[in-house]
JSON list of C-alpha atoms in Angstrom, two decimals:
[
{"chain": "A", "resi": 1, "resn": "UNK", "atom": "CA", "xyz": [3.57, -13.32, -22.45]},
{"chain": "A", "resi": 2, "resn": "UNK", "atom": "CA", "xyz": [5.00, -11.92, -19.26]},
{"chain": "A", "resi": 3, "resn": "UNK", "atom": "CA", "xyz": [2.39, -11.81, -16.50]},
{"chain": "A", "resi": 4, "resn": "UNK", "atom": "CA", "xyz": [4.31, -10.80, -13.38]},
{"chain": "A", "resi": 5, "resn": "UNK", "atom": "CA", "xyz": [7.36, -8.70, -14.13]},
{"chain": "A", "resi": 6, "resn": "UNK", "atom": "CA", "xyz": [10.06, -7.73, -11.68]},
{"chain": "A", "resi": 7, "resn": "UNK", "atom": "CA", "xyz": [12.73, -5.12, -12.21]},
{"chain": "A", "resi": 8, "resn": "UNK", "atom": "CA", "xyz": [15.59, -5.20, -11.91]},
{"chain": "A", "resi": 9, "resn": "UNK", "atom": "CA", "xyz": [16.43, -8.90, -11.89]},
{"chain": "A", "resi": 10, "resn": "UNK", "atom": "CA", "xyz": [19.65, -8.19, -10.02]},
{"chain": "A", "resi": 11, "resn": "UNK", "atom": "CA", "xyz": [20.21, -5.26, -7.70]},
{"chain": "A", "resi": 12, "resn": "UNK", "atom": "CA", "xyz": [23.37, -4.31, -5.86]},
{"chain": "A", "resi": 13, "resn": "UNK", "atom": "CA", "xyz": [23.21, -1.71, -3.11]},
{"chain": "A", "resi": 14, "resn": "UNK", "atom": "CA", "xyz": [25.44, -0.47, -0.37]},
{"chain": "A", "resi": 15, "resn": "UNK", "atom": "CA", "xyz": [24.89, -1.03, 3.31]},
{"chain": "A", "resi": 16, "resn": "UNK", "atom": "CA", "xyz": [22.39, 1.58, 4.51]},
{"chain": "A", "resi": 17, "resn": "UNK", "atom": "CA", "xyz": [21.56, 2.96, 1.07]},
{"chain": "A", "resi": 18, "resn": "UNK", "atom": "CA", "xyz": [17.80, 2.90, 0.34]},
{"chain": "A", "resi": 19, "resn": "UNK", "atom": "CA", "xyz": [16.71, 0.66, -2.50]},
{"chain": "A", "resi": 20, "resn": "UNK", "atom": "CA", "xyz": [13.40, 0.12, -4.32]},
{"chain": "A", "resi": 21, "resn": "UNK", "atom": "CA", "xyz": [12.34, -3.04, -6.10]},
{"chain": "A", "resi": 22, "resn": "UNK", "atom": "CA", "xyz": [9.56, -2.99, -8.66]},
{"chain": "A", "resi": 23, "resn": "UNK", "atom": "CA", "xyz": [6.81, -5.41, -9.59]},
{"chain": "A", "resi": 24, "resn": "UNK", "atom": "CA", "xyz": [4.18, -5.07, -12.28]},
{"chain": "A", "resi": 25, "resn": "UNK", "atom": "CA", "xyz": [1.44, -7.38, -13.48]},
{"chain": "A", "resi": 26, "resn": "UNK", "atom": "CA", "xyz": [-0.66, -7.71, -16.61]},
{"chain": "A", "resi": 27, "resn": "UNK", "atom": "CA", "xyz": [-3.20, -10.07, -15.01]},
{"chain": "A", "resi": 28, "resn": "UNK", "atom": "CA", "xyz": [-5.35, -7.35, -13.41]},
{"chain": "A", "resi": 29, "resn": "UNK", "atom": "CA", "xyz": [-5.29, -9.30, -10.16]},
{"chain": "A", "resi": 30, "resn": "UNK", "atom": "CA", "xyz": [-6.52, -7.69, -6.97]},
{"chain": "A", "resi": 31, "resn": "UNK", "atom": "CA", "xyz": [-3.87, -9.10, -4.65]},
{"chain": "A", "resi": 32, "resn": "UNK", "atom": "CA", "xyz": [-0.13, -8.52, -4.81]},
{"chain": "A", "resi": 33, "resn": "UNK", "atom": "CA", "xyz": [2.42, -10.08, -2.46]},
{"chain": "A", "resi": 34, "resn": "UNK", "atom": "CA", "xyz": [6.07, -9.59, -1.58]},
{"chain": "A", "resi": 35, "resn": "UNK", "atom": "CA", "xyz": [8.14, -12.52, -0.34]},
{"chain": "A", "resi": 36, "resn": "UNK", "atom": "CA", "xyz": [11.72, -12.68, 0.86]},
{"chain": "A", "resi": 37, "resn": "UNK", "atom": "CA", "xyz": [13.69, -15.85, 0.15]},
{"chain": "A", "resi": 38, "resn": "UNK", "atom": "CA", "xyz": [17.13, -16.35, 1.61]},
{"chain": "A", "resi": 39, "resn": "UNK", "atom": "CA", "xyz": [19.52, -18.97, 0.35]},
{"chain": "A", "resi": 40, "resn": "UNK", "atom": "CA", "xyz": [18.32, -22.55, 0.84]},
{"chain": "A", "resi": 41, "resn": "UNK", "atom": "CA", "xyz": [15.19, -21.38, 2.65]},
{"chain": "A", "resi": 42, "resn": "UNK", "atom": "CA", "xyz": [11.50, -21.23, 1.84]},
{"chain": "A", "resi": 43, "resn": "UNK", "atom": "CA", "xyz": [9.93, -17.95, 0.71]},
{"chain": "A", "resi": 44, "resn": "UNK", "atom": "CA", "xyz": [8.67, -15.85, 3.60]},
{"chain": "A", "resi": 45, "resn": "UNK", "atom": "CA", "xyz": [5.72, -13.53, 3.16]},
{"chain": "A", "resi": 46, "resn": "UNK", "atom": "CA", "xyz": [6.53, -9.90, 4.03]},
{"chain": "A", "resi": 47, "resn": "UNK", "atom": "CA", "xyz": [3.21, -8.24, 3.21]},
{"chain": "A", "resi": 48, "resn": "UNK", "atom": "CA", "xyz": [0.42, -8.12, 0.69]},
{"chain": "A", "resi": 49, "resn": "UNK", "atom": "CA", "xyz": [-2.10, -5.71, -0.78]},
{"chain": "A", "resi": 50, "resn": "UNK", "atom": "CA", "xyz": [-5.71, -6.57, -1.38]},
{"chain": "A", "resi": 51, "resn": "UNK", "atom": "CA", "xyz": [-6.51, -3.79, -3.80]},
{"chain": "A", "resi": 52, "resn": "UNK", "atom": "CA", "xyz": [-5.38, -0.74, -1.81]},
{"chain": "A", "resi": 53, "resn": "UNK", "atom": "CA", "xyz": [-5.59, -2.40, 1.58]},
{"chain": "A", "resi": 54, "resn": "UNK", "atom": "CA", "xyz": [-2.14, -3.06, 2.99]},
{"chain": "A", "resi": 55, "resn": "UNK", "atom": "CA", "xyz": [-1.53, -6.12, 5.17]},
{"chain": "A", "resi": 56, "resn": "UNK", "atom": "CA", "xyz": [1.76, -6.41, 6.99]},
{"chain": "A", "resi": 57, "resn": "UNK", "atom": "CA", "xyz": [2.98, -9.69, 8.46]},
{"chain": "A", "resi": 58, "resn": "UNK", "atom": "CA", "xyz": [3.63, -9.38, 12.18]},
{"chain": "A", "resi": 59, "resn": "UNK", "atom": "CA", "xyz": [7.31, -10.25, 11.92]},
{"chain": "A", "resi": 60, "resn": "UNK", "atom": "CA", "xyz": [8.17, -8.06, 8.93]},
{"chain": "A", "resi": 61, "resn": "UNK", "atom": "CA", "xyz": [10.87, -5.57, 9.98]},
{"chain": "A", "resi": 62, "resn": "UNK", "atom": "CA", "xyz": [9.99, -1.86, 9.91]},
{"chain": "A", "resi": 63, "resn": "UNK", "atom": "CA", "xyz": [12.88, -1.42, 7.50]},
{"chain": "A", "resi": 64, "resn": "UNK", "atom": "CA", "xyz": [10.63, -2.84, 4.79]},
{"chain": "A", "resi": 65, "resn": "UNK", "atom": "CA", "xyz": [7.84, -0.75, 3.29]},
{"chain": "A", "resi": 66, "resn": "UNK", "atom": "CA", "xyz": [5.59, -1.16, 0.29]},
{"chain": "A", "resi": 67, "resn": "UNK", "atom": "CA", "xyz": [3.60, 1.03, -2.06]},
{"chain": "A", "resi": 68, "resn": "UNK", "atom": "CA", "xyz": [0.90, 0.17, -4.55]},
{"chain": "A", "resi": 69, "resn": "UNK", "atom": "CA", "xyz": [0.06, 3.26, -6.60]},
{"chain": "A", "resi": 70, "resn": "UNK", "atom": "CA", "xyz": [-2.32, 1.39, -8.89]},
{"chain": "A", "resi": 71, "resn": "UNK", "atom": "CA", "xyz": [-3.57, -2.11, -9.72]},
{"chain": "A", "resi": 72, "resn": "UNK", "atom": "CA", "xyz": [-0.63, -2.94, -11.94]},
{"chain": "A", "resi": 73, "resn": "UNK", "atom": "CA", "xyz": [2.34, -1.84, -9.89]},
{"chain": "A", "resi": 74, "resn": "UNK", "atom": "CA", "xyz": [3.72, -2.59, -6.45]},
{"chain": "A", "resi": 75, "resn": "UNK", "atom": "CA", "xyz": [7.03, -1.47, -4.96]},
{"chain": "A", "resi": 76, "resn": "UNK", "atom": "CA", "xyz": [9.18, -2.78, -2.16]},
{"chain": "A", "resi": 77, "resn": "UNK", "atom": "CA", "xyz": [11.24, -0.14, -0.38]},
{"chain": "A", "resi": 78, "resn": "UNK", "atom": "CA", "xyz": [14.10, -1.14, 1.90]},
{"chain": "A", "resi": 79, "resn": "UNK", "atom": "CA", "xyz": [14.97, 1.98, 3.83]},
{"chain": "A", "resi": 80, "resn": "UNK", "atom": "CA", "xyz": [18.36, 1.01, 5.22]},
{"chain": "A", "resi": 81, "resn": "UNK", "atom": "CA", "xyz": [19.51, -2.34, 3.85]},
{"chain": "A", "resi": 82, "resn": "UNK", "atom": "CA", "xyz": [21.68, -4.45, 6.07]},
{"chain": "A", "resi": 83, "resn": "UNK", "atom": "CA", "xyz": [23.84, -7.40, 5.13]},
{"chain": "A", "resi": 84, "resn": "UNK", "atom": "CA", "xyz": [21.09, -9.69, 6.41]},
{"chain": "A", "resi": 85, "resn": "UNK", "atom": "CA", "xyz": [18.66, -8.30, 3.84]},
{"chain": "A", "resi": 86, "resn": "UNK", "atom": "CA", "xyz": [20.55, -9.86, 0.96]},
{"chain": "A", "resi": 87, "resn": "UNK", "atom": "CA", "xyz": [18.08, -12.28, -0.55]},
{"chain": "A", "resi": 88, "resn": "UNK", "atom": "CA", "xyz": [15.82, -13.06, -3.48]},
{"chain": "A", "resi": 89, "resn": "UNK", "atom": "CA", "xyz": [12.68, -10.92, -3.39]},
{"chain": "A", "resi": 90, "resn": "UNK", "atom": "CA", "xyz": [9.66, -12.48, -5.05]},
{"chain": "A", "resi": 91, "resn": "UNK", "atom": "CA", "xyz": [6.50, -10.72, -6.12]},
{"chain": "A", "resi": 92, "resn": "UNK", "atom": "CA", "xyz": [3.29, -12.68, -6.62]},
{"chain": "A", "resi": 93, "resn": "UNK", "atom": "CA", "xyz": [-0.30, -11.96, -7.53]},
{"chain": "A", "resi": 94, "resn": "UNK", "atom": "CA", "xyz": [-3.64, -13.66, -7.08]},
{"chain": "A", "resi": 95, "resn": "UNK", "atom": "CA", "xyz": [-7.03, -12.82, -8.49]},
{"chain": "A", "resi": 96, "resn": "UNK", "atom": "CA", "xyz": [-9.03, -12.70, -5.32]},
{"chain": "A", "resi": 97, "resn": "UNK", "atom": "CA", "xyz": [-8.17, -13.27, -1.74]},
{"chain": "A", "resi": 98, "resn": "UNK", "atom": "CA", "xyz": [-5.51, -15.20, 0.00]},
{"chain": "A", "resi": 99, "resn": "UNK", "atom": "CA", "xyz": [-6.98, -18.58, -0.91]},
{"chain": "A", "resi": 100, "resn": "UNK", "atom": "CA", "xyz": [-6.57, -18.07, -4.62]},
{"chain": "A", "resi": 101, "resn": "UNK", "atom": "CA", "xyz": [-3.81, -19.38, -6.88]},
{"chain": "A", "resi": 102, "resn": "UNK", "atom": "CA", "xyz": [-0.64, -17.32, -6.67]},
{"chain": "A", "resi": 103, "resn": "UNK", "atom": "CA", "xyz": [1.48, -16.46, -9.70]},
{"chain": "A", "resi": 104, "resn": "UNK", "atom": "CA", "xyz": [5.09, -15.50, -9.13]},
{"chain": "A", "resi": 105, "resn": "UNK", "atom": "CA", "xyz": [7.45, -13.18, -10.93]},
{"chain": "A", "resi": 106, "resn": "UNK", "atom": "CA", "xyz": [11.05, -14.14, -11.69]},
{"chain": "A", "resi": 107, "resn": "UNK", "atom": "CA", "xyz": [12.38, -12.41, -8.59]},
{"chain": "A", "resi": 108, "resn": "UNK", "atom": "CA", "xyz": [14.99, -9.76, -7.88]},
{"chain": "A", "resi": 109, "resn": "UNK", "atom": "CA", "xyz": [18.23, -10.91, -6.31]},
{"chain": "A", "resi": 110, "resn": "UNK", "atom": "CA", "xyz": [19.49, -8.24, -3.93]},
{"chain": "A", "resi": 111, "resn": "UNK", "atom": "CA", "xyz": [23.13, -8.00, -2.94]},
{"chain": "A", "resi": 112, "resn": "UNK", "atom": "CA", "xyz": [24.17, -5.70, -0.11]},
{"chain": "A", "resi": 113, "resn": "UNK", "atom": "CA", "xyz": [27.82, -4.62, -0.04]},
{"chain": "B", "resi": 1, "resn": "UNK", "atom": "CA", "xyz": [0.46, -20.81, 13.01]},
{"chain": "B", "resi": 2, "resn": "UNK", "atom": "CA", "xyz": [0.03, -23.62, 10.56]},
{"chain": "B", "resi": 3, "resn": "UNK", "atom": "CA", "xyz": [2.96, -25.98, 10.19]},
{"chain": "B", "resi": 4, "resn": "UNK", "atom": "CA", "xyz": [3.97, -27.40, 6.81]},
{"chain": "B", "resi": 5, "resn": "UNK", "atom": "CA", "xyz": [6.40, -30.29, 6.57]},
{"chain": "B", "resi": 6, "resn": "UNK", "atom": "CA", "xyz": [7.81, -31.65, 3.34]},
{"chain": "B", "resi": 7, "resn": "UNK", "atom": "CA", "xyz": [9.60, -34.91, 2.85]},
{"chain": "B", "resi": 8, "resn": "UNK", "atom": "CA", "xyz": [12.10, -36.00, 1.88]},
{"chain": "B", "resi": 9, "resn": "UNK", "atom": "CA", "xyz": [14.30, -32.90, 2.17]},
{"chain": "B", "resi": 10, "resn": "UNK", "atom": "CA", "xyz": [16.60, -34.17, -0.56]},
{"chain": "B", "resi": 11, "resn": "UNK", "atom": "CA", "xyz": [16.10, -36.71, -3.31]},
{"chain": "B", "resi": 12, "resn": "UNK", "atom": "CA", "xyz": [18.53, -37.97, -5.92]},
{"chain": "B", "resi": 13, "resn": "UNK", "atom": "CA", "xyz": [17.17, -39.94, -8.85]},
{"chain": "B", "resi": 14, "resn": "UNK", "atom": "CA", "xyz": [18.44, -41.50, -12.00]},
{"chain": "B", "resi": 15, "resn": "UNK", "atom": "CA", "xyz": [16.79, -40.18, -15.14]},
{"chain": "B", "resi": 16, "resn": "UNK", "atom": "CA", "xyz": [13.67, -42.17, -15.92]},
{"chain": "B", "resi": 17, "resn": "UNK", "atom": "CA", "xyz": [12.85, -43.02, -12.31]},
{"chain": "B", "resi": 18, "resn": "UNK", "atom": "CA", "xyz": [9.59, -42.15, -10.58]},
{"chain": "B", "resi": 19, "resn": "UNK", "atom": "CA", "xyz": [9.25, -40.27, -7.29]},
{"chain": "B", "resi": 20, "resn": "UNK", "atom": "CA", "xyz": [6.74, -39.15, -4.71]},
{"chain": "B", "resi": 21, "resn": "UNK", "atom": "CA", "xyz": [7.07, -35.98, -2.67]},
{"chain": "B", "resi": 22, "resn": "UNK", "atom": "CA", "xyz": [4.96, -35.43, 0.41]},
{"chain": "B", "resi": 23, "resn": "UNK", "atom": "CA", "xyz": [3.53, -32.37, 2.13]},
{"chain": "B", "resi": 24, "resn": "UNK", "atom": "CA", "xyz": [1.91, -32.60, 5.57]},
{"chain": "B", "resi": 25, "resn": "UNK", "atom": "CA", "xyz": [0.09, -29.68, 7.14]},
{"chain": "B", "resi": 26, "resn": "UNK", "atom": "CA", "xyz": [-1.18, -29.13, 10.64]},
{"chain": "B", "resi": 27, "resn": "UNK", "atom": "CA", "xyz": [-4.54, -27.43, 10.09]},
{"chain": "B", "resi": 28, "resn": "UNK", "atom": "CA", "xyz": [-7.32, -27.24, 7.55]},
{"chain": "B", "resi": 29, "resn": "UNK", "atom": "CA", "xyz": [-6.42, -25.25, 4.48]},
{"chain": "B", "resi": 30, "resn": "UNK", "atom": "CA", "xyz": [-8.31, -23.37, 1.80]},
{"chain": "B", "resi": 31, "resn": "UNK", "atom": "CA", "xyz": [-5.54, -23.48, -0.75]},
{"chain": "B", "resi": 32, "resn": "UNK", "atom": "CA", "xyz": [-2.59, -25.71, -1.47]},
{"chain": "B", "resi": 33, "resn": "UNK", "atom": "CA", "xyz": [-0.15, -25.17, -4.28]},
{"chain": "B", "resi": 34, "resn": "UNK", "atom": "CA", "xyz": [2.85, -27.10, -5.52]},
{"chain": "B", "resi": 35, "resn": "UNK", "atom": "CA", "xyz": [5.68, -25.07, -7.05]},
{"chain": "B", "resi": 36, "resn": "UNK", "atom": "CA", "xyz": [8.90, -25.92, -8.81]},
{"chain": "B", "resi": 37, "resn": "UNK", "atom": "CA", "xyz": [11.72, -23.46, -8.28]},
{"chain": "B", "resi": 38, "resn": "UNK", "atom": "CA", "xyz": [14.18, -23.63, -11.13]},
{"chain": "B", "resi": 39, "resn": "UNK", "atom": "CA", "xyz": [17.92, -22.94, -10.80]},
{"chain": "B", "resi": 40, "resn": "UNK", "atom": "CA", "xyz": [17.32, -19.28, -11.68]},
{"chain": "B", "resi": 41, "resn": "UNK", "atom": "CA", "xyz": [14.96, -18.83, -8.77]},
{"chain": "B", "resi": 42, "resn": "UNK", "atom": "CA", "xyz": [11.69, -18.67, -10.69]},
{"chain": "B", "resi": 43, "resn": "UNK", "atom": "CA", "xyz": [8.77, -20.28, -8.89]},
{"chain": "B", "resi": 44, "resn": "UNK", "atom": "CA", "xyz": [6.64, -22.13, -11.40]},
{"chain": "B", "resi": 45, "resn": "UNK", "atom": "CA", "xyz": [3.11, -23.00, -10.37]},
{"chain": "B", "resi": 46, "resn": "UNK", "atom": "CA", "xyz": [2.54, -26.74, -10.87]},
{"chain": "B", "resi": 47, "resn": "UNK", "atom": "CA", "xyz": [-0.82, -27.37, -9.25]},
{"chain": "B", "resi": 48, "resn": "UNK", "atom": "CA", "xyz": [-3.51, -25.55, -7.34]},
{"chain": "B", "resi": 49, "resn": "UNK", "atom": "CA", "xyz": [-4.99, -28.47, -5.43]},
{"chain": "B", "resi": 50, "resn": "UNK", "atom": "CA", "xyz": [-6.82, -27.87, -2.15]},
{"chain": "B", "resi": 51, "resn": "UNK", "atom": "CA", "xyz": [-8.38, -31.32, -2.56]},
{"chain": "B", "resi": 52, "resn": "UNK", "atom": "CA", "xyz": [-8.65, -34.17, -5.04]},
{"chain": "B", "resi": 53, "resn": "UNK", "atom": "CA", "xyz": [-6.32, -35.30, -7.81]},
{"chain": "B", "resi": 54, "resn": "UNK", "atom": "CA", "xyz": [-4.95, -33.49, -10.83]},
{"chain": "B", "resi": 55, "resn": "UNK", "atom": "CA", "xyz": [-2.60, -34.54, -13.60]},
{"chain": "B", "resi": 56, "resn": "UNK", "atom": "CA", "xyz": [-0.46, -32.56, -15.99]},
{"chain": "B", "resi": 57, "resn": "UNK", "atom": "CA", "xyz": [1.73, -34.65, -18.25]},
{"chain": "B", "resi": 58, "resn": "UNK", "atom": "CA", "xyz": [4.29, -36.55, -16.17]},
{"chain": "B", "resi": 59, "resn": "UNK", "atom": "CA", "xyz": [3.22, -34.79, -13.01]},
{"chain": "B", "resi": 60, "resn": "UNK", "atom": "CA", "xyz": [0.23, -35.48, -10.85]},
{"chain": "B", "resi": 61, "resn": "UNK", "atom": "CA", "xyz": [-0.85, -34.39, -7.39]},
{"chain": "B", "resi": 62, "resn": "UNK", "atom": "CA", "xyz": [-3.29, -35.62, -4.80]},
{"chain": "B", "resi": 63, "resn": "UNK", "atom": "CA", "xyz": [-4.49, -33.77, -1.74]},
{"chain": "B", "resi": 64, "resn": "UNK", "atom": "CA", "xyz": [-6.41, -35.56, 1.01]},
{"chain": "B", "resi": 65, "resn": "UNK", "atom": "CA", "xyz": [-7.65, -32.56, 2.94]},
{"chain": "B", "resi": 66, "resn": "UNK", "atom": "CA", "xyz": [-9.31, -34.59, 5.71]},
{"chain": "B", "resi": 67, "resn": "UNK", "atom": "CA", "xyz": [-5.99, -36.26, 6.48]},
{"chain": "B", "resi": 68, "resn": "UNK", "atom": "CA", "xyz": [-3.97, -33.08, 5.93]},
{"chain": "B", "resi": 69, "resn": "UNK", "atom": "CA", "xyz": [-1.47, -34.18, 3.35]},
{"chain": "B", "resi": 70, "resn": "UNK", "atom": "CA", "xyz": [-0.68, -33.79, -0.31]},
{"chain": "B", "resi": 71, "resn": "UNK", "atom": "CA", "xyz": [1.48, -35.86, -2.63]},
{"chain": "B", "resi": 72, "resn": "UNK", "atom": "CA", "xyz": [3.28, -34.83, -5.79]},
{"chain": "B", "resi": 73, "resn": "UNK", "atom": "CA", "xyz": [4.15, -37.62, -8.21]},
{"chain": "B", "resi": 74, "resn": "UNK", "atom": "CA", "xyz": [6.83, -37.26, -10.85]},
{"chain": "B", "resi": 75, "resn": "UNK", "atom": "CA", "xyz": [7.03, -40.06, -13.39]},
{"chain": "B", "resi": 76, "resn": "UNK", "atom": "CA", "xyz": [9.83, -40.77, -15.86]},
{"chain": "B", "resi": 77, "resn": "UNK", "atom": "CA", "xyz": [11.95, -38.01, -14.35]},
{"chain": "B", "resi": 78, "resn": "UNK", "atom": "CA", "xyz": [14.15, -35.85, -16.56]},
{"chain": "B", "resi": 79, "resn": "UNK", "atom": "CA", "xyz": [17.21, -33.77, -15.72]},
{"chain": "B", "resi": 80, "resn": "UNK", "atom": "CA", "xyz": [15.11, -30.64, -16.25]},
{"chain": "B", "resi": 81, "resn": "UNK", "atom": "CA", "xyz": [12.95, -31.71, -13.30]},
{"chain": "B", "resi": 82, "resn": "UNK", "atom": "CA", "xyz": [15.84, -30.88, -10.99]},
{"chain": "B", "resi": 83, "resn": "UNK", "atom": "CA", "xyz": [15.27, -28.04, -8.57]},
{"chain": "B", "resi": 84, "resn": "UNK", "atom": "CA", "xyz": [13.37, -27.38, -5.38]},
{"chain": "B", "resi": 85, "resn": "UNK", "atom": "CA", "xyz": [9.73, -28.36, -5.02]},
{"chain": "B", "resi": 86, "resn": "UNK", "atom": "CA", "xyz": [7.70, -26.32, -2.57]},
{"chain": "B", "resi": 87, "resn": "UNK", "atom": "CA", "xyz": [4.31, -26.93, -1.10]},
{"chain": "B", "resi": 88, "resn": "UNK", "atom": "CA", "xyz": [2.48, -23.79, 0.04]},
{"chain": "B", "resi": 89, "resn": "UNK", "atom": "CA", "xyz": [-0.76, -23.66, 1.98]},
{"chain": "B", "resi": 90, "resn": "UNK", "atom": "CA", "xyz": [-3.17, -20.92, 2.94]},
{"chain": "B", "resi": 91, "resn": "UNK", "atom": "CA", "xyz": [-5.62, -21.00, 5.77]},
{"chain": "B", "resi": 92, "resn": "UNK", "atom": "CA", "xyz": [-7.76, -17.93, 5.22]},
{"chain": "B", "resi": 93, "resn": "UNK", "atom": "CA", "xyz": [-8.75, -17.80, 8.88]},
{"chain": "B", "resi": 94, "resn": "UNK", "atom": "CA", "xyz": [-5.10, -17.38, 9.80]},
{"chain": "B", "resi": 95, "resn": "UNK", "atom": "CA", "xyz": [-4.69, -15.00, 6.91]},
{"chain": "B", "resi": 96, "resn": "UNK", "atom": "CA", "xyz": [-1.25, -16.18, 6.01]},
{"chain": "B", "resi": 97, "resn": "UNK", "atom": "CA", "xyz": [0.36, -18.29, 3.34]},
{"chain": "B", "resi": 98, "resn": "UNK", "atom": "CA", "xyz": [2.97, -20.73, 4.57]},
{"chain": "B", "resi": 99, "resn": "UNK", "atom": "CA", "xyz": [5.58, -22.56, 2.57]},
{"chain": "B", "resi": 100, "resn": "UNK", "atom": "CA", "xyz": [7.18, -25.84, 3.49]},
{"chain": "B", "resi": 101, "resn": "UNK", "atom": "CA", "xyz": [10.96, -26.04, 3.50]},
{"chain": "B", "resi": 102, "resn": "UNK", "atom": "CA", "xyz": [10.98, -27.74, 0.13]},
{"chain": "B", "resi": 103, "resn": "UNK", "atom": "CA", "xyz": [12.34, -30.94, -1.39]},
{"chain": "B", "resi": 104, "resn": "UNK", "atom": "CA", "xyz": [15.52, -30.58, -3.41]},
{"chain": "B", "resi": 105, "resn": "UNK", "atom": "CA", "xyz": [15.38, -32.97, -6.34]},
{"chain": "B", "resi": 106, "resn": "UNK", "atom": "CA", "xyz": [18.44, -33.87, -8.36]},
{"chain": "B", "resi": 107, "resn": "UNK", "atom": "CA", "xyz": [17.93, -35.98, -11.47]},
{"chain": "B", "resi": 108, "resn": "UNK", "atom": "CA", "xyz": [21.12, -37.47, -12.84]},
{"chain": "B", "resi": 109, "resn": "UNK", "atom": "CA", "xyz": [21.54, -38.41, -16.51]}
]
């Protein structure tokens, strides 16, 4: 059974054209995370939601925004993608708090042309 | 912030061999997880192990929190074990999860 679902799995966008990535979960977890992973690098946390409370990492570019309309869904909006934003974007959830086990979705691989 | 170092960065094994991967961290942590990232990019949770020892089939992990390291043991390796193994830690005081740079494991038939 799918627990953390990401759509689409592959996304191609043009330089500067806004794009939205989607994540949904069936675990009813309170916390949802977005990570960026570039080739041959470790995942880097962009931000997370604890319920409706948004927490942005200090070094996350303003170009990246997120929305969580309800417990199940979380979106990553890239307002003006640059070539450097091409990466794998990973969504994760945890039941409670940042110290809890994280469960990852399959990721969305973003290509910027 | 907290520093996480994994070693070795790359490891090549013959099928059937055993291996040990190490994760060192610079501060006390509330959570430590080991992940396997498969060739398609999926991060698979292997262990949630802030302290102690756990085993799951051919894999086991030990975290010695007081000495700030964790070890992942892979026994009788198989080609499907290939991929990148990440250690990730969370210090709730710092409020941030941090991944190590990973160990790339290649198991040859």
